[in-house]
Short mmCIF file of N, CA and C in Angstrom, two decimals:
data_model
loop_
_atom_site.label_atom_id
_atom_site.label_comp_id
_atom_site.label_asym_id
_atom_site.label_seq_id
_atom_site.Cartn_x
_atom_site.Cartn_y
_atom_site.Cartn_z
N MET A 1 102.70 135.96 107.33
CA MET A 1 103.30 135.58 108.54
C MET A 1 102.37 134.83 109.50
N THR A 2 102.93 134.04 110.26
CA THR A 2 102.08 133.17 111.13
C THR A 2 102.09 133.80 112.55
N GLY A 3 102.96 134.63 112.93
CA GLY A 3 102.97 135.31 114.08
C GLY A 3 103.94 134.65 115.06
N TYR A 4 104.76 133.91 114.80
CA TYR A 4 105.64 133.27 115.69
C TYR A 4 106.63 134.26 116.30
N LYS A 5 106.96 133.98 117.41
CA LYS A 5 107.95 134.86 118.16
C LYS A 5 109.19 134.10 118.68
N TYR A 6 110.21 135.03 119.02
CA TYR A 6 111.48 134.60 119.41
C TYR A 6 111.29 133.36 120.21
N PRO A 7 111.95 132.25 119.95
CA PRO A 7 113.21 132.19 119.22
C PRO A 7 112.90 131.69 117.85
N CYS A 8 111.71 131.64 117.30
CA CYS A 8 111.37 131.20 115.98
C CYS A 8 111.20 132.35 115.10
N GLU A 9 112.32 132.72 114.33
CA GLU A 9 112.39 133.87 113.77
C GLU A 9 112.10 133.74 112.25
N ALA A 10 111.37 134.38 111.57
CA ALA A 10 111.18 134.54 110.17
C ALA A 10 112.40 135.25 109.42
N VAL A 11 112.93 134.68 108.41
CA VAL A 11 114.03 135.14 107.80
C VAL A 11 113.79 135.31 106.26
N GLN A 12 114.82 135.98 105.54
CA GLN A 12 114.69 136.07 104.07
C GLN A 12 115.39 134.64 103.64
N PRO A 13 114.72 134.02 102.77
CA PRO A 13 115.22 132.62 102.30
C PRO A 13 116.72 132.66 101.68
N SER A 14 117.36 131.79 102.01
CA SER A 14 118.75 131.57 101.40
C SER A 14 118.45 130.84 99.92
N LEU A 15 119.56 130.95 99.10
CA LEU A 15 119.32 130.32 97.78
C LEU A 15 119.00 128.78 97.84
N LEU A 16 119.60 128.26 98.86
CA LEU A 16 119.30 126.77 99.09
C LEU A 16 117.92 126.56 99.48
N ALA A 17 117.27 127.52 100.35
CA ALA A 17 115.96 127.33 100.86
C ALA A 17 115.13 127.47 99.77
N ILE A 18 115.22 128.53 98.74
CA ILE A 18 114.53 128.72 97.52
C ILE A 18 114.67 127.47 96.64
N ASP A 19 115.66 127.08 96.43
CA ASP A 19 115.91 125.70 95.75
C ASP A 19 114.95 124.57 96.20
N LEU A 20 115.02 124.29 97.47
CA LEU A 20 114.46 123.37 98.15
C LEU A 20 112.94 123.54 98.19
N ALA A 21 112.48 124.85 98.51
CA ALA A 21 111.09 125.19 98.49
C ALA A 21 110.40 124.83 97.12
N ASP A 22 111.15 125.17 95.99
CA ASP A 22 110.69 124.89 94.70
C ASP A 22 110.35 123.40 94.44
N ARG A 23 110.94 122.60 95.31
CA ARG A 23 110.61 121.04 95.13
C ARG A 23 109.28 120.64 95.64
N LEU A 24 108.72 121.40 96.49
CA LEU A 24 107.51 120.97 97.24
C LEU A 24 106.43 121.23 96.24
N PRO A 25 105.75 120.21 95.92
CA PRO A 25 104.57 120.26 94.79
C PRO A 25 103.33 121.02 95.49
N ASP A 26 102.79 121.94 94.63
CA ASP A 26 101.55 122.64 95.01
C ASP A 26 101.47 123.13 96.34
N SER A 27 102.66 123.78 96.60
CA SER A 27 102.73 124.43 97.95
C SER A 27 102.20 125.85 98.06
N ARG A 28 101.43 126.34 99.04
CA ARG A 28 100.97 127.65 99.21
C ARG A 28 101.46 128.06 100.57
N ASP A 29 101.48 129.53 100.77
CA ASP A 29 101.86 130.10 102.05
C ASP A 29 103.27 129.63 102.44
N VAL A 30 104.09 129.83 101.61
CA VAL A 30 105.57 129.32 102.04
C VAL A 30 106.13 130.36 102.77
N GLN A 31 106.78 129.96 103.90
CA GLN A 31 107.49 130.85 104.86
C GLN A 31 108.81 130.22 105.25
N PHE A 32 109.67 131.06 105.72
CA PHE A 32 110.94 130.48 106.04
C PHE A 32 111.41 131.16 107.42
N TYR A 33 111.93 129.99 108.25
CA TYR A 33 112.37 130.37 109.64
C TYR A 33 113.60 129.77 110.08
N ARG A 34 114.05 130.37 111.15
CA ARG A 34 115.37 129.84 111.67
C ARG A 34 115.07 129.75 113.24
N TRP A 35 115.66 128.73 113.97
CA TRP A 35 115.46 128.67 115.43
C TRP A 35 116.76 129.35 115.86
N ALA A 36 116.49 130.41 116.70
CA ALA A 36 117.48 131.38 117.00
C ALA A 36 117.89 131.28 118.53
N LYS A 37 117.83 130.10 119.16
CA LYS A 37 118.30 129.87 120.49
C LYS A 37 119.09 128.68 120.75
N GLY A 38 119.99 128.62 121.52
CA GLY A 38 120.71 127.37 122.04
C GLY A 38 121.89 127.08 121.06
N ARG A 39 122.42 125.91 121.43
CA ARG A 39 123.59 125.35 120.73
C ARG A 39 123.42 125.25 119.22
N SER A 40 122.27 124.80 118.86
CA SER A 40 121.94 124.61 117.36
C SER A 40 121.85 125.98 116.52
N ALA A 41 121.52 127.01 117.18
CA ALA A 41 121.52 128.31 116.63
C ALA A 41 123.08 128.71 116.49
N GLU A 42 123.76 128.43 117.41
CA GLU A 42 125.19 128.88 117.35
C GLU A 42 126.01 127.96 116.32
N THR A 43 125.82 126.81 116.20
CA THR A 43 126.59 125.90 115.39
C THR A 43 126.05 125.82 114.02
N MET A 44 124.67 126.19 113.99
CA MET A 44 124.10 126.14 112.40
C MET A 44 123.42 127.49 112.21
N PRO A 45 124.21 128.46 112.14
CA PRO A 45 123.42 129.87 111.99
C PRO A 45 122.74 130.05 110.62
N ARG A 46 123.15 129.15 109.62
CA ARG A 46 122.39 129.39 108.34
C ARG A 46 121.46 128.46 108.09
N LEU A 47 121.06 127.56 109.08
CA LEU A 47 120.09 126.55 108.86
C LEU A 47 118.59 127.37 108.88
N GLN A 48 117.87 126.89 107.73
CA GLN A 48 116.45 127.48 107.63
C GLN A 48 115.61 126.35 107.62
N ILE A 49 114.35 126.68 108.07
CA ILE A 49 113.25 125.65 108.01
C ILE A 49 112.27 126.21 107.23
N ILE A 50 111.75 125.53 106.16
CA ILE A 50 110.80 125.93 105.21
C ILE A 50 109.40 125.29 105.63
N GLU A 51 108.37 126.16 105.73
CA GLU A 51 107.09 125.76 106.20
C GLU A 51 106.18 126.20 104.98
N ALA A 52 105.29 125.16 104.48
CA ALA A 52 104.45 125.32 103.45
C ALA A 52 103.00 124.50 103.60
N SER A 53 102.04 125.07 103.16
CA SER A 53 100.65 124.34 103.22
C SER A 53 100.56 123.64 101.85
N ILE A 54 100.21 122.35 101.96
CA ILE A 54 100.02 121.54 100.87
C ILE A 54 98.84 120.51 101.17
N ASP A 55 97.64 120.46 100.54
CA ASP A 55 96.57 119.56 100.74
C ASP A 55 96.12 119.64 102.15
N ASN A 56 95.95 120.59 102.81
CA ASN A 56 95.49 120.83 104.08
C ASN A 56 96.40 120.24 105.18
N GLN A 57 97.67 120.14 104.93
CA GLN A 57 98.59 119.76 105.79
C GLN A 57 99.82 120.75 105.74
N ILE A 58 100.59 120.80 106.70
CA ILE A 58 101.78 121.64 106.96
C ILE A 58 102.89 121.02 106.75
N HIS A 59 103.81 121.19 105.76
CA HIS A 59 104.85 120.57 105.37
C HIS A 59 106.18 121.41 105.83
N TYR A 60 107.11 120.84 106.37
CA TYR A 60 108.40 121.44 106.95
C TYR A 60 109.45 120.67 106.11
N LEU A 61 110.43 121.54 105.83
CA LEU A 61 111.83 121.00 105.05
C LEU A 61 112.91 121.83 105.63
N THR A 62 113.86 121.05 106.01
CA THR A 62 115.17 121.81 106.34
C THR A 62 115.90 122.27 105.13
N ALA A 63 116.64 123.38 105.36
CA ALA A 63 117.59 123.90 104.22
C ALA A 63 118.84 124.21 104.92
N GLY A 64 119.80 123.36 104.76
CA GLY A 64 121.07 123.62 105.34
C GLY A 64 121.68 122.39 105.98
N ALA A 65 120.89 121.54 106.48
CA ALA A 65 121.38 120.28 106.97
C ALA A 65 122.25 119.49 105.96
N SER A 66 122.11 119.67 104.77
CA SER A 66 122.73 119.04 103.65
C SER A 66 124.14 119.54 103.54
N LYS A 67 124.57 120.50 104.24
CA LYS A 67 125.96 121.01 104.13
C LYS A 67 126.86 120.18 105.18
N ILE A 68 126.17 119.43 106.01
CA ILE A 68 126.96 118.52 106.80
C ILE A 68 127.40 117.37 106.18
N LEU A 69 128.70 117.16 105.82
CA LEU A 69 129.12 116.02 105.02
C LEU A 69 130.43 115.44 105.58
N ASP A 70 130.59 114.24 105.63
CA ASP A 70 131.92 113.55 105.99
C ASP A 70 132.77 113.37 104.82
N GLY A 71 132.35 113.52 103.66
CA GLY A 71 133.12 113.50 102.49
C GLY A 71 132.31 113.78 101.08
N PRO A 72 132.71 113.39 100.02
CA PRO A 72 131.97 113.59 98.85
C PRO A 72 130.72 112.91 98.86
N GLY A 73 129.70 113.33 98.12
CA GLY A 73 128.39 112.74 98.06
C GLY A 73 127.32 113.71 98.30
N TYR A 74 126.20 113.10 98.80
CA TYR A 74 125.01 113.76 99.08
C TYR A 74 124.94 114.13 100.41
N GLY A 75 124.53 115.35 100.86
CA GLY A 75 124.23 115.69 102.17
C GLY A 75 122.78 115.40 102.28
N THR A 76 122.26 115.59 103.71
CA THR A 76 120.85 115.15 103.98
C THR A 76 120.05 116.31 104.34
N GLU A 77 118.78 116.49 103.81
CA GLU A 77 117.94 117.37 104.30
C GLU A 77 116.65 116.58 104.81
N PHE A 78 115.78 117.05 105.63
CA PHE A 78 114.75 116.36 106.37
C PHE A 78 113.47 116.99 106.13
N CYS A 79 112.43 116.26 105.93
CA CYS A 79 111.13 116.79 105.77
C CYS A 79 110.19 116.26 106.72
N TYR A 80 109.00 116.94 107.10
CA TYR A 80 108.15 116.41 108.21
C TYR A 80 106.80 117.07 107.83
N ILE A 81 105.76 116.31 108.10
CA ILE A 81 104.30 116.72 107.85
C ILE A 81 103.71 116.79 109.23
N ALA A 82 102.99 117.95 109.39
CA ALA A 82 102.12 118.16 110.50
C ALA A 82 100.69 118.53 110.20
N ASN A 83 99.73 118.53 111.22
CA ASN A 83 98.46 118.91 110.94
C ASN A 83 98.31 120.38 111.21
N GLU A 84 99.06 121.12 111.75
CA GLU A 84 98.80 122.48 112.10
C GLU A 84 100.29 123.18 112.06
N LYS A 85 100.25 124.44 111.87
CA LYS A 85 101.49 125.33 111.84
C LYS A 85 101.88 125.44 113.47
N SER A 86 103.15 125.42 113.69
CA SER A 86 103.64 125.43 115.05
C SER A 86 105.13 125.89 115.04
N CYS A 87 105.53 126.64 115.87
CA CYS A 87 107.04 126.95 116.08
C CYS A 87 107.72 125.64 116.65
N CYS A 88 106.88 124.81 117.43
CA CYS A 88 107.47 123.68 117.89
C CYS A 88 108.08 122.75 116.83
N ASN A 89 107.37 122.71 115.56
CA ASN A 89 107.93 122.03 114.41
C ASN A 89 109.20 122.53 113.94
N VAL A 90 109.37 123.90 113.95
CA VAL A 90 110.62 124.54 113.48
C VAL A 90 111.78 123.99 114.52
N GLU A 91 111.36 124.15 115.71
CA GLU A 91 112.46 123.55 116.89
C GLU A 91 112.74 122.12 116.46
N LEU A 92 111.81 121.21 116.24
CA LEU A 92 111.93 119.83 116.11
C LEU A 92 112.90 119.70 114.82
N LEU A 93 112.66 120.28 113.74
CA LEU A 93 113.66 120.03 112.63
C LEU A 93 114.92 120.61 112.93
N THR A 94 115.01 121.58 113.57
CA THR A 94 116.21 122.19 113.97
C THR A 94 117.07 121.34 114.88
N MET A 95 116.50 120.67 115.95
CA MET A 95 116.97 119.70 116.65
C MET A 95 117.50 118.52 115.98
N VAL A 96 116.75 118.03 115.03
CA VAL A 96 117.28 116.78 114.09
C VAL A 96 118.32 117.26 113.38
N SER A 97 118.51 118.39 112.89
CA SER A 97 119.40 118.74 112.09
C SER A 97 120.75 118.85 112.83
N TYR A 98 120.56 119.34 114.11
CA TYR A 98 121.72 119.47 115.03
C TYR A 98 122.20 118.06 115.39
N LEU A 99 121.40 117.15 115.79
CA LEU A 99 121.86 115.76 116.18
C LEU A 99 122.64 115.14 114.84
N HIS A 100 122.10 115.36 113.69
CA HIS A 100 122.63 114.88 112.42
C HIS A 100 123.93 115.61 112.20
N SER A 101 124.20 116.76 112.61
CA SER A 101 125.44 117.39 112.48
C SER A 101 126.68 116.76 113.35
N LEU A 102 126.24 116.05 114.42
CA LEU A 102 127.23 115.35 115.34
C LEU A 102 127.63 114.18 114.46
N PRO A 103 129.08 113.96 114.58
CA PRO A 103 129.57 112.71 113.89
C PRO A 103 128.94 111.48 114.40
N SER A 104 128.62 111.37 115.75
CA SER A 104 127.95 110.18 116.26
C SER A 104 126.56 110.02 115.91
N GLY A 105 126.01 111.20 115.37
CA GLY A 105 124.50 111.39 115.22
C GLY A 105 123.96 111.28 113.73
N ARG A 106 124.78 110.88 112.80
CA ARG A 106 124.21 110.82 111.41
C ARG A 106 123.09 110.00 111.19
N LEU A 107 122.11 110.50 110.57
CA LEU A 107 120.89 109.76 110.46
C LEU A 107 120.58 109.14 108.99
N ASP A 108 120.06 107.92 108.86
CA ASP A 108 119.76 107.44 107.60
C ASP A 108 118.45 106.80 107.76
N VAL A 109 117.94 106.11 106.63
CA VAL A 109 116.76 105.50 106.65
C VAL A 109 116.80 104.18 107.57
N GLY A 110 115.68 104.07 108.41
CA GLY A 110 115.43 103.14 109.42
C GLY A 110 115.98 103.46 110.71
N HIS A 111 116.56 104.60 110.92
CA HIS A 111 117.02 105.12 112.21
C HIS A 111 115.90 105.64 113.04
N THR A 112 115.88 105.51 114.32
CA THR A 112 114.88 106.12 115.15
C THR A 112 115.56 107.03 116.32
N MET A 113 114.79 107.85 116.82
CA MET A 113 115.33 108.76 117.81
C MET A 113 114.17 109.14 118.80
N ASN A 114 114.47 109.25 119.93
CA ASN A 114 113.65 109.74 121.13
C ASN A 114 113.69 111.31 121.18
N ILE A 115 112.61 112.00 120.92
CA ILE A 115 112.71 113.37 121.06
C ILE A 115 112.46 113.97 122.30
N GLY A 116 112.24 113.12 123.35
CA GLY A 116 112.23 113.75 124.53
C GLY A 116 110.80 114.42 125.16
N ARG A 117 109.81 114.35 124.39
CA ARG A 117 108.48 114.85 124.54
C ARG A 117 107.61 114.39 123.49
N PRO A 118 106.34 114.27 123.79
CA PRO A 118 105.27 113.99 122.80
C PRO A 118 105.14 115.11 121.72
N ILE A 119 104.84 114.74 120.55
CA ILE A 119 104.83 115.73 119.41
C ILE A 119 103.60 116.74 119.60
N ALA A 120 102.54 116.40 120.45
CA ALA A 120 101.52 117.28 120.78
C ALA A 120 100.88 116.70 122.11
N ASN A 121 100.10 117.65 122.81
CA ASN A 121 99.42 117.23 123.87
C ASN A 121 98.51 115.90 123.82
N ASN A 122 98.62 115.08 124.83
CA ASN A 122 97.83 113.81 124.68
C ASN A 122 98.26 112.82 123.59
N SER A 123 99.52 113.07 123.05
CA SER A 123 99.98 112.16 121.94
C SER A 123 100.84 111.00 122.57
N HIS A 124 100.90 109.86 122.00
CA HIS A 124 101.78 108.89 122.37
C HIS A 124 103.10 108.72 121.45
N LEU A 125 103.10 109.74 120.51
CA LEU A 125 104.22 109.82 119.64
C LEU A 125 105.34 110.72 120.19
N ASP A 126 106.44 110.16 120.58
CA ASP A 126 107.63 110.88 121.25
C ASP A 126 108.91 110.33 120.58
N ARG A 127 108.72 109.71 119.36
CA ARG A 127 109.95 109.34 118.76
C ARG A 127 109.80 109.69 117.19
N LEU A 128 110.93 109.67 116.31
CA LEU A 128 110.81 109.94 115.07
C LEU A 128 111.41 108.71 114.33
N LEU A 129 110.97 108.28 113.25
CA LEU A 129 111.57 107.26 112.27
C LEU A 129 112.01 107.96 111.09
N VAL A 130 113.12 107.68 110.73
CA VAL A 130 113.74 108.34 109.53
C VAL A 130 113.33 107.23 108.30
N SER A 131 112.67 107.80 107.29
CA SER A 131 112.24 106.97 106.03
C SER A 131 112.36 107.77 104.93
N LEU A 132 112.00 107.00 103.75
CA LEU A 132 112.15 107.60 102.40
C LEU A 132 110.97 108.49 102.21
N PRO A 133 110.93 109.67 101.52
CA PRO A 133 109.86 110.71 101.44
C PRO A 133 108.84 110.04 100.41
N TYR A 134 108.18 109.06 100.82
CA TYR A 134 107.07 108.36 99.95
C TYR A 134 105.97 109.46 99.49
N PRO A 135 105.51 110.33 100.46
CA PRO A 135 104.36 111.20 100.04
C PRO A 135 104.65 112.14 98.85
N TYR A 136 105.99 112.39 98.69
CA TYR A 136 106.32 113.27 97.68
C TYR A 136 106.62 112.85 96.25
N GLY A 137 106.57 111.37 96.21
CA GLY A 137 106.86 110.90 94.84
C GLY A 137 108.38 110.38 94.61
N SER A 138 108.61 109.65 93.71
CA SER A 138 109.84 109.00 93.51
C SER A 138 111.01 110.11 93.15
N ASN A 139 110.66 111.27 92.63
CA ASN A 139 111.67 112.28 92.07
C ASN A 139 112.10 113.36 93.22
N PHE A 140 111.49 112.93 94.45
CA PHE A 140 111.69 113.98 95.55
C PHE A 140 113.01 113.79 96.25
N GLU A 141 113.45 112.50 96.46
CA GLU A 141 114.42 112.00 97.37
C GLU A 141 115.81 112.81 97.03
N PHE A 142 116.12 112.63 95.90
CA PHE A 142 117.58 113.11 95.58
C PHE A 142 117.38 114.52 94.69
N VAL A 143 118.04 115.49 95.09
CA VAL A 143 118.02 116.91 94.60
C VAL A 143 119.24 117.43 94.09
N HIS A 144 119.30 117.92 92.75
CA HIS A 144 120.41 118.48 92.28
C HIS A 144 120.18 119.97 92.25
N LEU A 145 121.16 120.60 93.35
CA LEU A 145 120.95 121.87 93.60
C LEU A 145 121.56 122.83 92.50
N SER A 146 121.07 124.16 92.50
CA SER A 146 121.54 125.14 91.47
C SER A 146 122.92 125.49 91.72
N ASP A 147 123.48 125.26 92.87
CA ASP A 147 124.92 125.56 93.12
C ASP A 147 125.94 124.53 92.85
N GLY A 148 125.31 123.37 92.26
CA GLY A 148 126.16 122.33 91.85
C GLY A 148 126.20 121.14 92.86
N ARG A 149 125.82 121.41 93.97
CA ARG A 149 125.80 120.36 95.09
C ARG A 149 124.54 119.48 94.94
N HIS A 150 124.58 118.46 95.76
CA HIS A 150 123.37 117.44 95.68
C HIS A 150 122.93 117.36 97.12
N ALA A 151 121.61 117.02 97.16
CA ALA A 151 121.06 116.73 98.64
C ALA A 151 120.16 115.43 98.63
N ARG A 152 119.97 114.85 99.62
CA ARG A 152 119.04 113.80 99.70
C ARG A 152 118.01 114.19 100.84
N ILE A 153 116.77 113.98 100.53
CA ILE A 153 115.71 114.45 101.43
C ILE A 153 115.18 113.12 102.03
N LEU A 154 115.05 113.15 103.40
CA LEU A 154 114.54 111.92 104.05
C LEU A 154 113.34 112.37 104.88
N TRP A 155 112.40 111.64 105.22
CA TRP A 155 111.12 111.87 105.82
C TRP A 155 111.27 111.56 107.32
N LEU A 156 110.69 112.42 108.25
CA LEU A 156 110.66 112.14 109.61
C LEU A 156 109.30 111.72 110.04
N ILE A 157 109.06 110.53 110.45
CA ILE A 157 107.66 110.04 110.84
C ILE A 157 107.55 109.89 112.44
N PRO A 158 106.61 110.79 112.98
CA PRO A 158 106.38 110.47 114.46
C PRO A 158 105.85 109.01 114.67
N ILE A 159 106.49 108.46 115.70
CA ILE A 159 106.18 107.17 116.00
C ILE A 159 106.15 107.08 117.71
N SER A 160 105.66 105.95 118.13
CA SER A 160 105.50 105.58 119.44
C SER A 160 106.76 104.76 119.85
N ALA A 161 106.93 104.63 121.36
CA ALA A 161 107.83 103.81 121.74
C ALA A 161 107.64 102.24 121.49
N SER A 162 106.29 101.87 121.36
CA SER A 162 106.05 100.51 121.03
C SER A 162 106.27 100.29 119.46
N GLU A 163 106.08 101.28 118.69
CA GLU A 163 106.29 101.18 117.29
C GLU A 163 107.91 101.08 117.07
N GLU A 164 108.64 101.84 117.66
CA GLU A 164 110.13 101.91 117.68
C GLU A 164 110.61 100.45 118.12
N LYS A 165 110.11 99.87 119.16
CA LYS A 165 110.35 98.52 119.57
C LYS A 165 110.09 97.47 118.37
N PHE A 166 108.95 97.60 117.82
CA PHE A 166 108.57 96.86 116.68
C PHE A 166 109.47 96.81 115.48
N ARG A 167 109.96 98.17 115.24
CA ARG A 167 110.84 98.38 114.19
C ARG A 167 112.20 97.68 114.42
N HIS A 168 112.57 97.76 115.70
CA HIS A 168 114.03 97.13 115.94
C HIS A 168 113.78 95.64 116.15
N GLU A 169 112.60 95.07 116.49
CA GLU A 169 112.62 93.60 116.56
C GLU A 169 112.23 93.10 115.24
N HIS A 170 111.51 93.63 114.38
CA HIS A 170 110.95 93.13 113.05
C HIS A 170 111.46 93.68 111.73
N GLY A 171 112.11 94.97 111.83
CA GLY A 171 112.60 95.60 110.74
C GLY A 171 111.67 96.69 110.18
N LEU A 172 112.29 97.68 109.40
CA LEU A 172 111.59 98.70 108.89
C LEU A 172 110.49 98.34 107.92
N GLU A 173 110.72 97.35 107.04
CA GLU A 173 109.85 97.08 106.16
C GLU A 173 108.47 96.47 106.80
N ASP A 174 108.64 95.61 107.69
CA ASP A 174 107.37 95.30 108.50
C ASP A 174 106.70 96.36 109.07
N LEU A 175 107.39 97.29 109.68
CA LEU A 175 106.67 98.34 110.25
C LEU A 175 105.93 99.27 109.20
N GLU A 176 106.60 99.54 108.03
CA GLU A 176 106.00 100.30 107.06
C GLU A 176 104.75 99.50 106.49
N GLU A 177 104.79 98.27 106.30
CA GLU A 177 103.65 97.44 105.99
C GLU A 177 102.52 97.68 106.89
N LEU A 178 102.75 97.58 108.21
CA LEU A 178 101.68 97.90 109.12
C LEU A 178 101.01 99.28 108.91
N PHE A 179 101.98 100.31 108.70
CA PHE A 179 101.27 101.61 108.49
C PHE A 179 100.42 101.61 107.24
N ASP A 180 100.78 100.99 106.20
CA ASP A 180 100.08 101.00 104.96
C ASP A 180 98.74 100.18 105.30
N MET A 181 98.80 98.98 105.92
CA MET A 181 97.58 98.13 106.31
C MET A 181 96.64 99.08 107.01
N HIS A 182 97.00 99.87 107.99
CA HIS A 182 96.10 100.62 108.87
C HIS A 182 95.83 102.00 108.21
N GLU A 183 96.43 102.41 107.04
CA GLU A 183 96.24 103.60 106.28
C GLU A 183 96.31 104.75 107.32
N ILE A 184 97.65 104.80 107.98
CA ILE A 184 97.88 105.76 108.85
C ILE A 184 97.92 107.20 108.26
N GLU A 185 97.44 108.18 108.98
CA GLU A 185 97.48 109.56 108.66
C GLU A 185 98.62 110.18 109.48
N PHE A 186 99.76 110.27 108.93
CA PHE A 186 101.01 110.55 109.70
C PHE A 186 101.06 111.97 110.22
N SER A 187 100.14 112.88 109.79
CA SER A 187 100.16 114.26 110.26
C SER A 187 99.29 114.39 111.60
N ASP A 188 98.59 113.27 111.88
CA ASP A 188 97.73 113.31 113.09
C ASP A 188 98.46 112.86 114.36
N PRO A 189 98.77 113.83 115.26
CA PRO A 189 99.53 113.45 116.44
C PRO A 189 98.72 112.55 117.23
N LEU A 190 97.36 112.37 117.09
CA LEU A 190 96.70 111.46 118.02
C LEU A 190 96.25 110.14 117.25
N ARG A 191 96.87 109.80 116.16
CA ARG A 191 96.60 108.70 115.27
C ARG A 191 96.64 107.45 116.24
N LYS A 192 96.00 106.35 115.68
CA LYS A 192 96.02 104.99 116.42
C LYS A 192 97.42 104.53 116.13
N LEU A 193 97.89 103.68 117.05
CA LEU A 193 99.19 103.03 117.13
C LEU A 193 99.10 101.62 116.33
N VAL A 194 100.01 101.30 115.62
CA VAL A 194 99.88 99.99 114.92
C VAL A 194 100.83 98.84 115.64
N ALA A 195 101.51 99.27 116.67
CA ALA A 195 102.25 98.15 117.40
C ALA A 195 102.19 98.49 118.79
#
């Protein structure tokens, strides 16, 4: 246990959370949490956030956002990579899942969102970019779950206002090329900006 306190509660994993946690390669110290405060807790009481250590980084993965569907097909789960464990990351993934649950807030590759605060003290990163889960390999994006359902996992990348502006002016592919060119470490909240 990491010692988080209310409203970040440790929970027994759901079958969905176990299914998804099994997809995380070489994970250690896997924990399961839920955010227990506010509208998101009321509207998504079964949403869980998986926290796992992989290669000296902390990986987060939602378990339950995929149950929000407009029709047949894949629901969406979200992953996020941080440089340290924090209840704030559980809150962030819960917030994204809640926004995604709203009919006007469905998220897909290339979408950006202002999260209303920096992801860490002294960070210029206060937005998220929705991208494909490149760090996990090509077999990670689409998941066939043991209950017969399917999920698509998308990656949330912290970005700055200037990087968001660049993405809207030049496109997702050009922004991702800048990230590659500068060899960005996405878990670093104080990383250099590329735009």
